[in-house]
């Protein structure tokens, strides 16, 4: 089916076509009828499957055109980057009508955001903290919210935002509101939130909630701590990449990795929460444009970076939470293209590796880089998974 066949408004379909979208993705095909029909639901889909468009396109179609007065749609996001990214997508979707959007997030001044709110907006995309600030200032009135989207709710739980989310939802219109919740997992606290926010919801699940995208080939590279930087450099030297995301566990570690890569003459930028909002935006834009071939980031970036053409992800550190492994490697292999993800694993990280494999329900191949002068070969697994052949480095299948 094409976008024209799915009940979207003509102006929204035109906007989608101008963005180069051709065929709806599975999550979009499942979501559009429910949203257009006024149904609440819980959605789960692998990263890179078009989730923002899945809720954005039908909501914008139902909103129609700009109306003076209070905002009618609220989307809550856990991070600044996600809020800015989703609001940008909404502006692109509705380029051929007069709907007004605003992104509200911290790290920047209140002035421009407040001015946009006072002019009147139809759609607010916000992080909980900054939205509550404006609510306390009596700048935002949520009493006419027709559409409420809670995105990446499991991440909000991890970041301690659920009490704030409950306060915000309590100020939204209760009767006649359509609510959508997107999450990778459903622990008890989120289930309680869902029962508070949603009315008679359906559940949409596209692919395994815990499974990496099938378009990503991933492998573990056992290594000693002292040789991690050497192996990282060797992987970059021997890999035919377009752009690479390197994930570190800490902000200090990300800065240190970036400094080492700069010494190795790589064009590199850094993204983590100690950087100002302007520095973070510059890093993302520079990475998207190709100014930087490598971006080193913390898990702040694991969810929410939507950069086309990221060919490789390298986990310099194994993530602490198995869910973050899926989200990290999901930054490549997006929108049906293919990608590679490498994880450098030390003996001290073995338990975290086992947790990841239990979580995703599969063994990940252990690989050894040819001709690399390993010091501790005993780290390598002799399991059947380790002997499974992997795609040759630098060779990527593209559609």
PDB file of N, CA, C and O in Angstrom, residues 20-54:
ATOM      1  N   UNK A  20      10.991  11.982   0.295  1.00  0.00           N
ATOM      2  CA  UNK A  20      11.552  10.798  -0.347  1.00  0.00           C
ATOM      3  C   UNK A  20      11.009   9.487   0.167  1.00  0.00           C
ATOM      4  O   UNK A  20      11.500   8.423  -0.211  1.00  0.00           O
ATOM      5  N   UNK A  21       9.981   9.518   1.034  1.00  0.00           N
ATOM      6  CA  UNK A  21       9.385   8.282   1.513  1.00  0.00           C
ATOM      7  C   UNK A  21       8.584   7.650   0.378  1.00  0.00           C
ATOM      8  O   UNK A  21       7.831   8.334  -0.317  1.00  0.00           O
ATOM      9  N   UNK A  22       8.697   6.342   0.219  1.00  0.00           N
ATOM     10  CA  UNK A  22       8.009   5.649  -0.869  1.00  0.00           C
ATOM     11  C   UNK A  22       6.958   4.687  -0.318  1.00  0.00           C
ATOM     12  O   UNK A  22       5.775   4.810  -0.602  1.00  0.00           O
ATOM     13  N   UNK A  23       7.408   3.719   0.470  1.00  0.00           N
ATOM     14  CA  UNK A  23       6.499   2.687   0.986  1.00  0.00           C
ATOM     15  C   UNK A  23       6.402   2.779   2.505  1.00  0.00           C
ATOM     16  O   UNK A  23       7.417   2.928   3.186  1.00  0.00           O
ATOM     17  N   UNK A  24       5.199   2.659   3.066  1.00  0.00           N
ATOM     18  CA  UNK A  24       5.057   2.641   4.523  1.00  0.00           C
ATOM     19  C   UNK A  24       5.761   1.429   5.121  1.00  0.00           C
ATOM     20  O   UNK A  24       5.814   0.353   4.516  1.00  0.00           O
ATOM     21  N   UNK A  25       6.301   1.584   6.309  1.00  0.00           N
ATOM     22  CA  UNK A  25       6.942   0.482   7.013  1.00  0.00           C
ATOM     23  C   UNK A  25       5.884  -0.312   7.783  1.00  0.00           C
ATOM     24  O   UNK A  25       4.748   0.148   7.968  1.00  0.00           O
ATOM     25  N   UNK A  26       6.229  -1.508   8.272  1.00  0.00           N
ATOM     26  CA  UNK A  26       5.227  -2.313   9.008  1.00  0.00           C
ATOM     27  C   UNK A  26       4.609  -1.589  10.199  1.00  0.00           C
ATOM     28  O   UNK A  26       3.396  -1.694  10.421  1.00  0.00           O
ATOM     29  N   UNK A  27       5.407  -0.872  10.987  1.00  0.00           N
ATOM     30  CA  UNK A  27       4.838  -0.175  12.144  1.00  0.00           C
ATOM     31  C   UNK A  27       3.882   0.918  11.690  1.00  0.00           C
ATOM     32  O   UNK A  27       2.856   1.177  12.332  1.00  0.00           O
ATOM     33  N   UNK A  28       4.164   1.541  10.545  1.00  0.00           N
ATOM     34  CA  UNK A  28       3.257   2.560  10.023  1.00  0.00           C
ATOM     35  C   UNK A  28       1.955   1.946   9.523  1.00  0.00           C
ATOM     36  O   UNK A  28       0.866   2.480   9.778  1.00  0.00           O
ATOM     37  N   UNK A  29       2.055   0.822   8.838  1.00  0.00           N
ATOM     38  CA  UNK A  29       0.853   0.155   8.338  1.00  0.00           C
ATOM     39  C   UNK A  29      -0.060  -0.281   9.478  1.00  0.00           C
ATOM     40  O   UNK A  29      -1.287  -0.254   9.353  1.00  0.00           O
ATOM     41  N   UNK A  30       0.537  -0.674  10.606  1.00  0.00           N
ATOM     42  CA  UNK A  30      -0.263  -1.095  11.762  1.00  0.00           C
ATOM     43  C   UNK A  30      -0.814   0.101  12.539  1.00  0.00           C
ATOM     44  O   UNK A  30      -1.924   0.031  13.090  1.00  0.00           O
ATOM     45  N   UNK A  31      -0.031   1.170  12.618  1.00  0.00           N
ATOM     46  CA  UNK A  31      -0.407   2.311  13.461  1.00  0.00           C
ATOM     47  C   UNK A  31      -1.455   3.211  12.821  1.00  0.00           C
ATOM     48  O   UNK A  31      -2.362   3.706  13.502  1.00  0.00           O
ATOM     49  N   UNK A  32      -1.331   3.472  11.519  1.00  0.00           N
ATOM     50  CA  UNK A  32      -2.199   4.457  10.876  1.00  0.00           C
ATOM     51  C   UNK A  32      -3.683   4.180  11.096  1.00  0.00           C
ATOM     52  O   UNK A  32      -4.434   5.079  11.508  1.00  0.00           O
ATOM     53  N   UNK A  33      -4.177   2.952  10.853  1.00  0.00           N
ATOM     54  CA  UNK A  33      -5.622   2.721  11.036  1.00  0.00           C
ATOM     55  C   UNK A  33      -6.077   2.937  12.479  1.00  0.00           C
ATOM     56  O   UNK A  33      -7.176   3.456  12.716  1.00  0.00           O
ATOM     57  N   UNK A  34      -5.237   2.546  13.447  1.00  0.00           N
ATOM     58  CA  UNK A  34      -5.623   2.708  14.851  1.00  0.00           C
ATOM     59  C   UNK A  34      -5.695   4.178  15.237  1.00  0.00           C
ATOM     60  O   UNK A  34      -6.631   4.614  15.910  1.00  0.00           O
ATOM     61  N   UNK A  35      -4.690   4.955  14.828  1.00  0.00           N
ATOM     62  CA  UNK A  35      -4.686   6.374  15.190  1.00  0.00           C
ATOM     63  C   UNK A  35      -5.809   7.108  14.469  1.00  0.00           C
ATOM     64  O   UNK A  35      -6.546   7.907  15.073  1.00  0.00           O
ATOM     65  N   UNK A  36      -5.965   6.863  13.179  1.00  0.00           N
ATOM     66  CA  UNK A  36      -7.033   7.523  12.423  1.00  0.00           C
ATOM     67  C   UNK A  36      -8.405   7.110  12.955  1.00  0.00           C
ATOM     68  O   UNK A  36      -9.370   7.876  12.852  1.00  0.00           O
ATOM     69  N   UNK A  37      -8.478   5.909  13.547  1.00  0.00           N
ATOM     70  CA  UNK A  37      -9.741   5.444  14.130  1.00  0.00           C
ATOM     71  C   UNK A  37      -9.947   5.858  15.571  1.00  0.00           C
ATOM     72  O   UNK A  37     -10.953   5.487  16.185  1.00  0.00           O
ATOM     73  N   UNK A  38      -8.977   6.605  16.151  1.00  0.00           N
ATOM     74  CA  UNK A  38      -9.141   7.122  17.508  1.00  0.00           C
ATOM     75  C   UNK A  38      -8.779   6.158  18.616  1.00  0.00           C
ATOM     76  O   UNK A  38      -9.147   6.365  19.775  1.00  0.00           O
ATOM     77  N   UNK A  39      -8.020   5.101  18.313  1.00  0.00           N
ATOM     78  CA  UNK A  39      -7.714   4.056  19.289  1.00  0.00           C
ATOM     79  C   UNK A  39      -6.424   4.364  20.049  1.00  0.00           C
ATOM     80  O   UNK A  39      -5.430   4.780  19.479  1.00  0.00           O
ATOM     81  N   UNK A  40      -6.411   4.114  21.367  1.00  0.00           N
ATOM     82  CA  UNK A  40      -5.186   4.152  22.159  1.00  0.00           C
ATOM     83  C   UNK A  40      -4.401   2.863  21.927  1.00  0.00           C
ATOM     84  O   UNK A  40      -4.996   1.795  21.738  1.00  0.00           O
ATOM     85  N   UNK A  41      -3.061   2.966  21.965  1.00  0.00           N
ATOM     86  CA  UNK A  41      -2.285   1.734  21.851  1.00  0.00           C
ATOM     87  C   UNK A  41      -0.898   1.880  22.440  1.00  0.00           C
ATOM     88  O   UNK A  41      -0.381   2.982  22.644  1.00  0.00           O
ATOM     89  N   UNK A  42      -0.299   0.720  22.722  1.00  0.00           N
ATOM     90  CA  UNK A  42       1.096   0.603  23.136  1.00  0.00           C
ATOM     91  C   UNK A  42       1.866   0.064  21.940  1.00  0.00           C
ATOM     92  O   UNK A  42       1.495  -0.966  21.374  1.00  0.00           O
ATOM     93  N   UNK A  43       2.937   0.749  21.538  1.00  0.00           N
ATOM     94  CA  UNK A  43       3.692   0.345  20.367  1.00  0.00           C
ATOM     95  C   UNK A  43       5.104  -0.073  20.710  1.00  0.00           C
ATOM     96  O   UNK A  43       5.760   0.530  21.564  1.00  0.00           O
ATOM     97  N   UNK A  44       5.566  -1.107  20.045  1.00  0.00           N
ATOM     98  CA  UNK A  44       6.952  -1.559  20.194  1.00  0.00           C
ATOM     99  C   UNK A  44       7.462  -1.955  18.819  1.00  0.00           C
ATOM    100  O   UNK A  44       6.819  -2.742  18.119  1.00  0.00           O
ATOM    101  N   UNK A  45       8.588  -1.379  18.422  1.00  0.00           N
ATOM    102  CA  UNK A  45       9.189  -1.710  17.128  1.00  0.00           C
ATOM    103  C   UNK A  45      10.681  -1.501  17.230  1.00  0.00           C
ATOM    104  O   UNK A  45      11.165  -0.698  18.035  1.00  0.00           O
ATOM    105  N   UNK A  46      11.416  -2.227  16.414  1.00  0.00           N
ATOM    106  CA  UNK A  46      12.863  -2.072  16.399  1.00  0.00           C
ATOM    107  C   UNK A  46      13.230  -0.670  15.959  1.00  0.00           C
ATOM    108  O   UNK A  46      12.506  -0.012  15.213  1.00  0.00           O
ATOM    109  N   UNK A  47      14.380  -0.200  16.431  1.00  0.00           N
ATOM    110  CA  UNK A  47      14.831   1.132  16.081  1.00  0.00           C
ATOM    111  C   UNK A  47      15.068   1.231  14.581  1.00  0.00           C
ATOM    112  O   UNK A  47      15.442   0.263  13.918  1.00  0.00           O
ATOM    113  N   UNK A  48      14.807   2.415  14.024  1.00  0.00           N
ATOM    114  CA  UNK A  48      15.027   2.624  12.604  1.00  0.00           C
ATOM    115  C   UNK A  48      13.891   2.156  11.716  1.00  0.00           C
ATOM    116  O   UNK A  48      14.064   2.044  10.505  1.00  0.00           O
ATOM    117  N   UNK A  49      12.705   1.902  12.306  1.00  0.00           N
ATOM    118  CA  UNK A  49      11.587   1.368  11.519  1.00  0.00           C
ATOM    119  C   UNK A  49      10.539   2.422  11.183  1.00  0.00           C
ATOM    120  O   UNK A  49       9.467   2.083  10.680  1.00  0.00           O
ATOM    121  N   UNK A  50      10.816   3.687  11.455  1.00  0.00           N
ATOM    122  CA  UNK A  50       9.871   4.733  11.084  1.00  0.00           C
ATOM    123  C   UNK A  50       8.818   5.022  12.124  1.00  0.00           C
ATOM    124  O   UNK A  50       7.684   5.379  11.808  1.00  0.00           O
ATOM    125  N   UNK A  51       9.198   4.912  13.410  1.00  0.00           N
ATOM    126  CA  UNK A  51       8.220   5.090  14.484  1.00  0.00           C
ATOM    127  C   UNK A  51       7.685   6.522  14.551  1.00  0.00           C
ATOM    128  O   UNK A  51       6.494   6.728  14.794  1.00  0.00           O
ATOM    129  N   UNK A  52       8.553   7.516  14.349  1.00  0.00           N
ATOM    130  CA  UNK A  52       8.091   8.908  14.432  1.00  0.00           C
ATOM    131  C   UNK A  52       7.016   9.180  13.395  1.00  0.00           C
ATOM    132  O   UNK A  52       5.982   9.796  13.687  1.00  0.00           O
ATOM    133  N   UNK A  53       7.239   8.726  12.173  1.00  0.00           N
ATOM    134  CA  UNK A  53       6.216   8.891  11.138  1.00  0.00           C
ATOM    135  C   UNK A  53       4.976   8.066  11.449  1.00  0.00           C
ATOM    136  O   UNK A  53       3.859   8.453  11.082  1.00  0.00           O
ATOM    137  N   UNK A  54       5.151   6.949  12.148  1.00  0.00           N
ATOM    138  CA  UNK A  54       4.021   6.072  12.460  1.00  0.00           C
ATOM    139  C   UNK A  54       2.976   6.799  13.299  1.00  0.00           C
ATOM    140  O   UNK A  54       1.766   6.595  13.121  1.00  0.00           O
TER     141      UNK A  54
END
